[in-house]
Every structure is written in C-alpha cells, then in structure tokens.
CSV table of C-alpha atoms and ligand atoms in Angstrom, one decimal:
chain,number,residue,atom,x,y,z
A,1,UNK,CA,11.9,4.4,22.9
A,2,UNK,CA,8.4,4.3,21.2
A,3,UNK,CA,5.9,1.8,22.8
A,4,UNK,CA,4.1,0.0,20.0
A,5,UNK,CA,0.7,-1.9,19.7
A,6,UNK,CA,-0.2,-3.9,16.7
A,7,UNK,CA,-3.9,-4.2,15.8
A,8,UNK,CA,-4.4,-7.2,13.4
A,9,UNK,CA,-2.0,-10.1,13.4
A,10,UNK,CA,-2.2,-11.6,9.9
A,11,UNK,CA,0.4,-11.9,7.2
A,12,UNK,CA,1.4,-8.2,7.0
A,13,UNK,CA,2.1,-8.1,10.7
A,14,UNK,CA,3.8,-11.3,10.6
A,15,UNK,CA,6.1,-10.5,7.5
A,16,UNK,CA,6.7,-6.8,8.1
A,17,UNK,CA,5.2,-4.9,11.0
A,18,UNK,CA,6.3,-7.2,13.9
A,19,UNK,CA,9.8,-8.1,12.6
A,20,UNK,CA,10.4,-4.5,11.5
A,21,UNK,CA,9.5,-2.9,14.8
A,22,UNK,CA,11.4,-5.7,16.5
A,23,UNK,CA,14.5,-4.8,14.5
A,24,UNK,CA,14.2,-1.0,15.2
A,25,UNK,CA,16.2,0.0,18.2
A,26,UNK,CA,13.9,3.0,19.0
A,27,UNK,CA,10.8,0.9,19.2
A,28,UNK,CA,9.4,-1.6,21.7
A,29,UNK,CA,6.5,-3.8,20.8
A,30,UNK,CA,4.2,-3.7,23.9
A,31,UNK,CA,1.5,-5.9,22.6
A,32,UNK,CA,-0.9,-7.2,19.9
A,33,UNK,CA,-4.6,-7.5,19.4
A,34,UNK,CA,-6.5,-9.8,17.0
A,35,UNK,CA,-10.0,-11.1,17.2
A,36,UNK,CA,-8.4,-14.4,16.6
A,37,UNK,CA,-6.4,-14.5,19.8
A,38,UNK,CA,-4.0,-17.5,18.6
A,39,UNK,CA,-2.7,-15.1,16.0
A,40,UNK,CA,-1.9,-12.4,18.7
A,41,UNK,CA,-0.4,-15.3,20.8
A,42,UNK,CA,1.8,-16.4,18.1
A,43,UNK,CA,3.1,-12.9,17.7
A,44,UNK,CA,3.8,-12.4,21.5
A,45,UNK,CA,5.6,-15.8,21.6
A,46,UNK,CA,8.0,-14.4,18.9
A,47,UNK,CA,8.2,-10.9,19.7
A,48,UNK,CA,7.2,-10.4,23.4
A,49,UNK,CA,4.6,-8.0,24.7
A,50,UNK,CA,1.2,-8.8,25.9
A,51,UNK,CA,-2.1,-10.0,24.3
A,52,UNK,CA,-4.8,-7.5,24.6
A,53,UNK,CA,-8.3,-8.7,24.8
A,54,UNK,CA,-9.9,-5.7,23.0
A,55,UNK,CA,-8.7,-2.7,21.1
A,56,UNK,CA,-10.1,-0.5,24.0
A,57,UNK,CA,-7.8,-2.3,26.5
A,58,UNK,CA,-4.8,-1.6,24.1
A,59,UNK,CA,-5.7,2.0,23.5
A,60,UNK,CA,-6.2,2.7,27.2
A,61,UNK,CA,-2.6,1.5,28.1
A,62,UNK,CA,-0.3,4.4,28.6
A,63,UNK,CA,2.8,2.3,27.5
A,64,UNK,CA,1.4,2.2,24.0
A,65,UNK,CA,2.4,5.5,22.2
A,66,UNK,CA,1.8,4.3,18.6
A,67,UNK,CA,-0.3,1.7,16.8
A,68,UNK,CA,0.0,-0.2,13.5
A,69,UNK,CA,-3.5,-0.8,12.0
A,70,UNK,CA,-3.1,-4.0,10.0
A,71,UNK,CA,-6.7,-5.3,9.8
A,72,UNK,CA,-9.0,-5.9,6.8
A,73,UNK,CA,-9.7,-2.7,4.9
A,74,UNK,CA,-13.0,-1.7,6.3
A,75,UNK,CA,-11.8,-1.4,9.8
A,76,UNK,CA,-8.7,0.8,8.9
A,77,UNK,CA,-10.6,4.2,9.3
A,78,UNK,CA,-12.7,3.4,12.4
A,79,UNK,CA,-9.7,1.8,14.2
A,80,UNK,CA,-7.3,4.7,13.2
A,81,UNK,CA,-9.7,7.3,14.4
A,82,UNK,CA,-10.2,5.5,17.7
A,83,UNK,CA,-6.5,5.2,18.2
A,84,UNK,CA,-5.8,8.9,17.4
A,85,UNK,CA,-8.6,10.0,19.7
A,86,UNK,CA,-6.8,7.9,22.4
A,87,UNK,CA,-3.7,10.0,21.7
A,88,UNK,CA,-1.7,7.3,19.7
A,89,UNK,CA,0.3,7.9,16.7
A,90,UNK,CA,-1.1,5.6,13.8
A,91,UNK,CA,0.6,3.8,11.0
A,92,UNK,CA,-2.3,2.4,8.9
A,93,UNK,CA,-2.1,0.0,6.1
A,94,UNK,CA,-3.3,0.8,2.7
A,95,UNK,CA,-5.9,1.4,1.4
A,96,UNK,CA,-6.3,3.8,4.2
A,97,UNK,CA,-10.1,4.0,4.1
A,98,UNK,CA,-13.1,2.8,2.1
A,99,UNK,CA,-14.5,6.3,1.4
A,100,UNK,CA,-13.0,9.8,0.9
A,101,UNK,CA,-15.0,10.9,3.8
A,102,UNK,CA,-13.6,8.4,6.1
A,103,UNK,CA,-10.1,9.2,4.9
A,104,UNK,CA,-10.7,12.9,5.6
A,105,UNK,CA,-12.0,12.0,9.1
A,106,UNK,CA,-8.8,10.2,9.8
A,107,UNK,CA,-6.8,13.3,8.8
A,108,UNK,CA,-9.0,15.5,10.8
A,109,UNK,CA,-8.7,13.2,13.9
A,110,UNK,CA,-4.9,13.3,13.5
A,111,UNK,CA,-4.9,17.0,13.4
A,112,UNK,CA,-7.2,17.3,16.5
A,113,UNK,CA,-5.1,14.9,18.5
A,114,UNK,CA,-1.9,16.5,17.4
A,115,UNK,CA,-0.5,12.9,16.5
A,116,UNK,CA,0.9,11.5,13.3
A,117,UNK,CA,-1.0,9.5,10.7
A,118,UNK,CA,1.1,7.6,8.2
A,119,UNK,CA,0.0,5.3,5.5
A,120,UNK,CA,1.7,2.0,4.6
A,121,UNK,CA,2.7,3.0,1.0
A,122,UNK,CA,6.0,1.2,1.2
A,123,UNK,CA,6.5,1.1,-2.7
A,124,UNK,CA,8.1,4.5,-2.4
A,125,UNK,CA,10.8,3.0,-0.2
A,126,UNK,CA,12.2,0.3,-2.4
A,127,UNK,CA,15.7,1.0,-3.8
A,128,UNK,CA,14.8,1.1,-7.4
A,129,UNK,CA,11.8,3.5,-6.9
A,130,UNK,CA,13.9,5.8,-4.8
A,131,UNK,CA,16.7,5.9,-7.4
A,132,UNK,CA,14.1,6.4,-10.2
A,133,UNK,CA,12.6,9.3,-8.4
A,134,UNK,CA,16.2,10.9,-8.1
A,135,UNK,CA,16.9,10.4,-11.7
A,136,UNK,CA,13.6,11.8,-12.8
A,137,UNK,CA,14.1,14.8,-10.5
A,138,UNK,CA,17.6,15.4,-12.0
A,139,UNK,CA,16.3,15.9,-15.5
A,140,UNK,CA,18.7,13.3,-16.9
A,141,UNK,CA,15.8,11.8,-18.8
A,142,UNK,CA,14.1,15.1,-19.6
A,143,UNK,CA,10.4,15.2,-19.1
A,144,UNK,CA,8.0,12.2,-18.6
A,145,UNK,CA,5.7,11.8,-21.6
A,146,UNK,CA,3.8,8.5,-20.9
A,147,UNK,CA,4.0,5.7,-18.5
A,148,UNK,CA,2.6,2.2,-17.7
A,149,UNK,CA,2.5,0.9,-14.2
A,150,UNK,CA,1.2,-2.5,-13.3
A,151,UNK,CA,0.8,-4.6,-10.1
A,152,UNK,CA,-0.6,-8.0,-10.8
A,153,UNK,CA,-0.3,-11.3,-9.1
A,154,UNK,CA,-2.1,-14.6,-8.7
A,155,UNK,CA,-4.4,-13.4,-5.7
A,156,UNK,CA,-4.4,-12.6,-2.1
A,157,UNK,CA,-5.8,-16.0,-1.1
A,158,UNK,CA,-2.2,-17.3,-1.6
A,159,UNK,CA,-0.9,-14.8,0.9
A,160,UNK,CA,-3.6,-13.9,3.6
A,161,UNK,CA,-3.6,-15.6,7.0
A,162,UNK,CA,-6.7,-17.3,5.7
A,163,UNK,CA,-5.4,-19.1,2.6
A,164,UNK,CA,-8.6,-20.0,0.8
A,165,UNK,CA,-11.5,-18.4,-0.9
A,166,UNK,CA,-12.8,-17.6,2.6
A,167,UNK,CA,-10.2,-14.8,3.0
A,168,UNK,CA,-11.6,-11.4,3.8
A,169,UNK,CA,-10.0,-10.1,0.8
A,170,UNK,CA,-12.8,-11.7,-1.2
A,171,UNK,CA,-15.5,-10.4,1.0
A,172,UNK,CA,-17.1,-7.1,0.1
A,173,UNK,CA,-18.1,-6.2,3.7
A,174,UNK,CA,-14.5,-6.5,5.0
A,175,UNK,CA,-12.6,-5.5,1.9
A,176,UNK,CA,-15.0,-3.1,0.1
A,177,UNK,CA,-12.7,-3.2,-3.0
A,178,UNK,CA,-10.5,-5.8,-4.6
A,179,UNK,CA,-7.3,-5.8,-6.6
A,180,UNK,CA,-7.5,-2.0,-6.9
A,181,UNK,CA,-7.5,-1.5,-3.2
A,182,UNK,CA,-4.9,-4.1,-2.7
A,183,UNK,CA,-2.6,-3.4,-5.6
A,184,UNK,CA,-3.8,-0.6,-7.7
A,185,UNK,CA,-3.6,1.8,-4.7
A,186,UNK,CA,0.2,1.1,-4.4
A,187,UNK,CA,0.7,2.2,-8.1
A,188,UNK,CA,-1.6,5.2,-7.8
A,189,UNK,CA,0.6,6.4,-5.0
A,190,UNK,CA,3.8,5.6,-6.7
A,191,UNK,CA,3.0,7.1,-10.0
A,192,UNK,CA,2.0,10.5,-8.7
A,193,UNK,CA,5.0,10.5,-6.3
A,194,UNK,CA,7.4,9.6,-9.2
A,195,UNK,CA,6.1,12.0,-11.8
A,196,UNK,CA,5.6,14.7,-9.1
A,197,UNK,CA,2.2,15.6,-10.7
A,198,UNK,CA,-1.4,15.0,-9.7
A,199,UNK,CA,-3.7,12.8,-11.9
A,200,UNK,CA,-6.6,15.0,-13.0
A,201,UNK,CA,-8.6,12.6,-15.2
A,202,UNK,CA,-9.3,8.9,-15.5
A,203,UNK,CA,-11.1,6.4,-17.7
A,204,UNK,CA,-11.1,2.9,-16.5
A,205,UNK,CA,-12.4,-0.6,-16.9
A,206,UNK,CA,-12.7,-2.3,-13.3
A,207,UNK,CA,-14.2,-5.6,-13.4
A,208,UNK,CA,-14.5,-9.1,-12.0
A,209,UNK,CA,-13.5,-12.0,-14.3
A,210,UNK,CA,-12.2,-15.0,-12.5
A,211,UNK,CA,-12.0,-15.1,-8.8
A,212,UNK,CA,-14.7,-17.0,-6.9
A,213,UNK,CA,-15.7,-16.9,-3.3
A,214,UNK,CA,-16.6,-19.8,-1.0
A,215,UNK,CA,-19.9,-20.1,-2.6
A,216,UNK,CA,-18.3,-20.8,-6.1
A,217,UNK,CA,-19.7,-17.5,-7.5
A,218,UNK,CA,-17.8,-14.6,-8.8
A,219,UNK,CA,-16.6,-12.3,-5.9
A,220,UNK,CA,-18.5,-9.0,-5.6
A,221,UNK,CA,-15.3,-6.9,-5.8
A,222,UNK,CA,-12.8,-6.3,-8.6
A,223,UNK,CA,-10.2,-8.8,-9.6
A,224,UNK,CA,-8.9,-6.8,-12.6
A,225,UNK,CA,-8.6,-3.2,-13.8
A,226,UNK,CA,-7.0,-1.4,-16.7
A,227,UNK,CA,-7.2,2.4,-16.2
A,228,UNK,CA,-6.0,5.3,-18.3
A,229,UNK,CA,-4.8,8.3,-16.3
A,230,UNK,CA,-4.0,11.9,-17.3
A,231,UNK,CA,-1.9,14.3,-15.2
A,232,UNK,CA,-2.4,18.0,-14.7
A,233,UNK,CA,0.6,18.7,-17.1
A,234,UNK,CA,-0.7,16.2,-19.7
A,235,UNK,CA,1.3,13.1,-19.0
A,236,UNK,CA,-0.7,10.1,-19.9
A,237,UNK,CA,-0.4,6.4,-18.9
A,238,UNK,CA,-1.9,3.2,-17.8
A,239,UNK,CA,-2.4,1.7,-14.4
A,240,UNK,CA,-3.2,-2.1,-14.2
A,241,UNK,CA,-4.1,-4.1,-11.2
A,242,UNK,CA,-4.9,-7.8,-11.3
A,243,UNK,CA,-5.4,-10.8,-9.0
A,244,UNK,CA,-5.5,-13.2,-12.0
A,245,UNK,CA,-1.9,-13.1,-13.3
A,246,UNK,CA,-1.4,-16.9,-12.7
A,247,UNK,CA,2.3,-17.8,-12.8
A,248,UNK,CA,3.4,-14.4,-13.5
A,249,UNK,CA,3.7,-11.7,-10.9
A,250,UNK,CA,4.2,-8.2,-12.4
A,251,UNK,CA,5.2,-5.2,-10.4
A,252,UNK,CA,6.7,-3.0,-13.1
A,253,UNK,CA,6.6,0.7,-14.0
A,254,UNK,CA,7.9,2.0,-17.2
A,255,UNK,CA,8.4,5.7,-17.9
A,256,UNK,CA,8.8,7.0,-21.4
A,257,UNK,CA,10.7,10.3,-21.2
A,258,UNK,CA,11.9,13.0,-23.7
A,259,UNK,CA,15.5,11.6,-23.4
A,260,UNK,CA,14.9,7.9,-23.0
A,261,UNK,CA,13.0,5.2,-21.4
A,262,UNK,CA,13.3,4.0,-17.7
A,263,UNK,CA,12.1,0.6,-16.8
A,264,UNK,CA,11.7,-0.3,-13.1
A,265,UNK,CA,11.2,-4.0,-12.0
A,266,UNK,CA,10.7,-5.0,-15.6
A,267,UNK,CA,13.9,-7.0,-16.0
A,268,UNK,CA,14.4,-9.6,-13.3
A,269,UNK,CA,18.2,-9.2,-13.4
A,270,UNK,CA,18.2,-5.4,-13.3
A,271,UNK,CA,15.6,-3.6,-11.1
A,272,UNK,CA,16.2,-0.4,-12.9
A,273,UNK,CA,17.1,-0.1,-16.6
A,274,UNK,CA,17.6,3.1,-18.6
A,275,UNK,CA,17.8,3.1,-22.4
A,276,UNK,CA,18.7,6.5,-23.6
A,277,UNK,CA,17.5,8.2,-26.8
A,278,UNK,CA,21.0,7.4,-28.4
A,279,UNK,CA,20.7,3.7,-27.6
A,280,UNK,CA,23.0,3.8,-24.5
A,281,UNK,CA,21.9,1.4,-21.9
A,282,UNK,CA,22.5,1.9,-18.2
A,283,UNK,CA,21.6,-1.1,-15.7
A,284,UNK,CA,21.3,-0.7,-12.0
A,285,UNK,CA,21.5,-3.8,-10.0
A,286,UNK,CA,19.9,-2.5,-6.8
A,287,UNK,CA,17.6,-3.9,-4.3
A,288,UNK,CA,14.6,-6.1,-5.4
A,289,UNK,CA,11.0,-5.6,-4.6
A,290,UNK,CA,9.1,-7.5,-2.1
A,291,UNK,CA,6.9,-10.3,-3.5
A,292,UNK,CA,4.3,-12.5,-1.8
A,293,UNK,CA,6.8,-15.3,-2.0
A,294,UNK,CA,10.0,-13.3,-1.0
A,295,UNK,CA,9.6,-10.7,1.8
A,296,UNK,CA,12.4,-8.1,2.3
A,297,UNK,CA,12.4,-5.2,4.8
A,298,UNK,CA,10.0,-2.5,3.7
A,299,UNK,CA,11.5,0.4,5.7
A,300,UNK,CA,8.0,1.8,6.4
A,301,UNK,CA,8.3,1.1,10.1
A,302,UNK,CA,11.8,2.6,10.5
A,303,UNK,CA,10.3,5.8,8.8
A,304,UNK,CA,7.3,5.9,11.1
A,305,UNK,CA,9.4,5.4,14.3
A,306,UNK,CA,11.9,8.0,13.1
A,307,UNK,CA,9.2,10.6,12.5
A,308,UNK,CA,7.8,10.1,16.1
A,309,UNK,CA,11.3,10.1,17.6
A,310,UNK,CA,12.3,13.4,15.7
A,311,UNK,CA,8.8,15.0,16.2
A,312,UNK,CA,8.5,15.6,12.4
A,313,UNK,CA,5.4,14.7,10.3
A,314,UNK,CA,5.7,11.6,8.2
A,315,UNK,CA,6.2,12.2,4.5
A,316,UNK,CA,3.7,9.5,3.5
A,317,UNK,CA,0.9,11.2,5.4
A,318,UNK,CA,-2.8,10.8,5.5
A,319,UNK,CA,-3.1,13.5,2.8
A,320,UNK,CA,-0.8,11.4,0.6
A,321,UNK,CA,-2.9,8.2,1.2
A,322,UNK,CA,-6.1,10.2,0.4
A,323,UNK,CA,-4.6,11.4,-2.9
A,324,UNK,CA,-4.0,7.9,-4.0
A,325,UNK,CA,-7.5,6.7,-2.8
A,326,UNK,CA,-9.1,9.5,-4.9
A,327,UNK,CA,-7.6,8.1,-8.0
A,328,UNK,CA,-8.8,4.6,-7.2
A,329,UNK,CA,-12.3,5.9,-6.5
A,330,UNK,CA,-12.3,8.0,-9.7
A,331,UNK,CA,-11.5,4.7,-11.6
A,332,UNK,CA,-14.3,2.8,-9.9
A,333,UNK,CA,-16.7,5.8,-10.9
A,334,UNK,CA,-15.5,6.0,-14.4
A,335,UNK,CA,-15.9,2.2,-15.0
A,336,UNK,CA,-19.4,2.3,-13.6
A,337,UNK,CA,-20.4,5.3,-15.7
A,338,UNK,CA,-18.6,4.2,-18.8
A,339,UNK,CA,-17.1,7.5,-19.2
A,340,UNK,CA,-14.1,9.6,-18.1
A,341,UNK,CA,-14.0,11.1,-14.6
A,342,UNK,CA,-12.3,14.4,-13.7
A,343,UNK,CA,-10.8,14.7,-10.3
A,344,UNK,CA,-11.3,17.9,-8.4
B,1,LIG,N1,1.7,-2.5,2.3
B,1,LIG,C1,1.7,-3.7,1.7
B,1,LIG,O1,2.5,-3.9,0.7
B,1,LIG,C2,0.6,-4.7,2.1
B,1,LIG,C3,0.7,-5.9,1.8
B,1,LIG,C4,-0.3,-6.9,2.2
B,1,LIG,C5,-1.4,-6.5,2.9
B,1,LIG,N2,-1.4,-5.1,3.2
B,1,LIG,C6,-2.6,-4.6,4.0
B,1,LIG,O2,-2.6,-5.0,5.2
B,1,LIG,C7,-3.9,-5.2,5.8
B,1,LIG,C8,-4.0,-6.6,6.4
B,1,LIG,O3,-3.7,-7.5,5.4
B,1,LIG,P1,-3.1,-9.0,5.7
B,1,LIG,O4,-2.4,-9.4,4.4
B,1,LIG,O5,-2.4,-8.9,7.0
B,1,LIG,O6,-4.5,-9.8,5.8
B,1,LIG,P2,-4.6,-11.2,6.6
B,1,LIG,O7,-5.8,-11.8,6.1
B,1,LIG,O8,-3.4,-11.9,6.6
B,1,LIG,O9,-4.8,-10.7,8.2
B,1,LIG,C9,-5.8,-9.8,8.6
B,1,LIG,C10,-5.8,-9.9,10.1
B,1,LIG,O10,-6.6,-8.9,10.6
B,1,LIG,C11,-7.5,-9.4,11.5
B,1,LIG,N3,-8.6,-8.5,11.7
B,1,LIG,C12,-9.8,-8.3,10.9
B,1,LIG,N4,-10.6,-7.4,11.5
B,1,LIG,C13,-10.0,-7.0,12.7
B,1,LIG,C14,-10.4,-6.0,13.6
B,1,LIG,N5,-11.5,-5.4,13.6
B,1,LIG,N6,-9.5,-5.8,14.6
B,1,LIG,C15,-8.4,-6.4,14.7
B,1,LIG,N7,-8.0,-7.3,13.9
B,1,LIG,C16,-8.8,-7.6,12.8
B,1,LIG,C17,-7.8,-10.8,11.2
B,1,LIG,O11,-8.3,-11.6,12.2
B,1,LIG,C18,-6.6,-11.3,10.6
B,1,LIG,O12,-5.7,-11.9,11.5
B,1,LIG,C19,-4.8,-5.0,4.6
B,1,LIG,O13,-5.4,-3.8,4.5
B,1,LIG,C20,-3.9,-5.1,3.4
B,1,LIG,O14,-4.3,-4.3,2.2
B,1,LIG,C21,-0.5,-4.2,2.9
C-alpha cells in the first residue's frame, strides 16, 4: 500500500488525482496540502487523510511515500525537487517545469534520490490514442507522412478552482506560459509518442489575441499558437493550441499515412476512424476523451502506483516530459525570432 500526499487541491486534484487514488486498492491518501486550507479540508472530508499546514510538514511525514504535485505551473519544479530530496516518489502535473534547466534538475533529483518521477501526460492513456499507437506500430497504415494535432477550448477560467479572470492560469508569474503549457504540451507529448519519432525543427506563431486578465488588459501569456513541426525522419505537421475556441472544444489528431488516414477524436460518434487508400472505412467506437465538462478516469494514477508497487520506472518519465517541453520552448523561441528553430 503506497501512502500518498497531494500538494495543490484545485480542479485536477478534485476531478482526477484524489478520486483515482481513492479508487486504487494499492494506494492510500494520507493527506493534502493547499495554501487555501479550505480546499484541502474539502478533499479530506471526501477522501480522508489529514490536512498538512505546510509542504515541509507533509514531506517530513514517513507515512507519505509518494506525492502528486498539482499546483500552478511555476511551483512544479521546486516542489517536485523538494519532495524527491525528501525521499518521495513524485507524480508531477504538466507542464513539468517552466525551464529546461528546472526540468533537468528534477530528473537529476530523482536519480540522486533513487525515486520515481512521472509526468501527468495522460493523453497517452486514452483508449483511442492507445489503439492508434498500436495500429501505427503494426504498419497497417504504412508510414506517417503528415499530421495535424489540435487541443483547443474556451479557456481555463471555466475549469480552474478560481473560475474568473483572476485564475492563476492567466497570471505570468504563476503560469509562465498559457495555452501552450496547458494544452499544446499534451499534443507535443502525444505526437512524438504516436509517430515514434523526435521533432527536430519548428516554426511557430505563438500569440495573445483575446483573453483578458482582471485588469481588462490582454494577458501576458499566449492564448493561441499554430506551430509547424518537422520530425527527424521528415514527417511534417501542425500543432495548434487555443484558449479561444468558444463553443467548440477540439482535441483531435489526424495522421495522413501512405496507406490511408487516421482520425482521432475528430468524429464525435467514433473516437477512432480510419479511411484506407481504397476507400474502406473502419470505425472504432472506443472510450471518449476527457473534456472539461465531462471527466473520465485518466489512468495516470494507476500507472504511477503500479510503477511504485512493481519497482519499475514509469514509462511517462521526467525525460519524456522534458522532450515535450523542449518542443514547446522551441515554438516560443521560433515565434519570438520569427524564424525556424532547430532542436538539438
Ligand atoms: N493532465 C491534465 O489533463 C491536466 C488538466 C488540468 C490541469 N492540469 C495541470 O494541473 C495543475 C493544476 O491545475 P488545476 O486545474 O488543478 O488548477 P486550479 O486553479 O484548479 O488549482 C490549483 C491549486 O493549486 C494551489 N496552489 C498554488 N500554488 C501552490 C503551492 N505553492 N503549493 C500548494 N498548492 C498550491 C492553489 O491554491 C489551487 O488550489 C496545472 O499545472 C495544470 O496544468 C493538468
């Protein structure tokens, strides 16, 4: 039985981490911490465990073996490193850090401590993405030529525990990045995993078009991005992230391959749709994807707990989180320079 502490008690804890640990027979939630103690109290009233007054108090408690870091982005790296140094395994939400150096320091801290660091890239675990990965690996659709991947919705102020323009998601100090860190990072991870190839070059527009902060001025972080990506083997595609798709959430990925096209979460009735070169259509009616309005089990917690129980490194490791982060940072750099950026 793995003793769990949860740091940050906002929406992702409420909808995923807490209920998913609670439903895992090999995990026991031992407590929560949030600077807004009422949020920790609400979680303990539903799931048990104690309210810790500080992160230090939680990390000093030997019944805590592993923690979830579910805070605003800027605190992911320092809190994860603090927890790893205290000898805890860490499941950190995405984006894992706000700089490459911080992400590298997290990976180094996990190695030094001999503890696991896993990142919350749960898109890999939804049914249609798992099936798509298998089909692509089987060669049934030949080789991927091009792709488009998109994660866009109406904005995090409809989701965050602070449901207004005051949410930390709109505040540069706490969030560091906008839709790209919130949504684009999911697709950066997904696409490199699906195609089994690394992105080597990007050209991007990352911009702020519509979201306004509490002062009525445009936020200082991105609310839209359209990025061109090229892989090492020459596959090209687009990655789009947006917080301004009002009335229309888009979480789709389309892969154009030598033997046909694969559409994922493009058709609301069929999460996975294949159209072969000869016109044959194959529809898979398998598990839907989580939306802000409809939460389903992500599976990320089960994978984290299973990895601790089995003593095997998590597949969605710090290194994997860093690879996705590098793509996002390359897009920021490209947009700022107005030129392509080559990833090392
Ligand atoms: N994997 C996913 O699909 C997914 C979905 C949504 C959010 N997230 C990520 O989860 C993280 C949290 O997002 P959310 O939607 O829960 O936000 P939220 O606004 O609902 O809640 C954030 C919580 O963190 C707390 N917090 C802030 N700083 C803290 C600190 N230093 N120590 C402890 N607690 C602190 C806040 O008080 C708040 O209760 C973000 O990084 C976000 O990107 C991931």
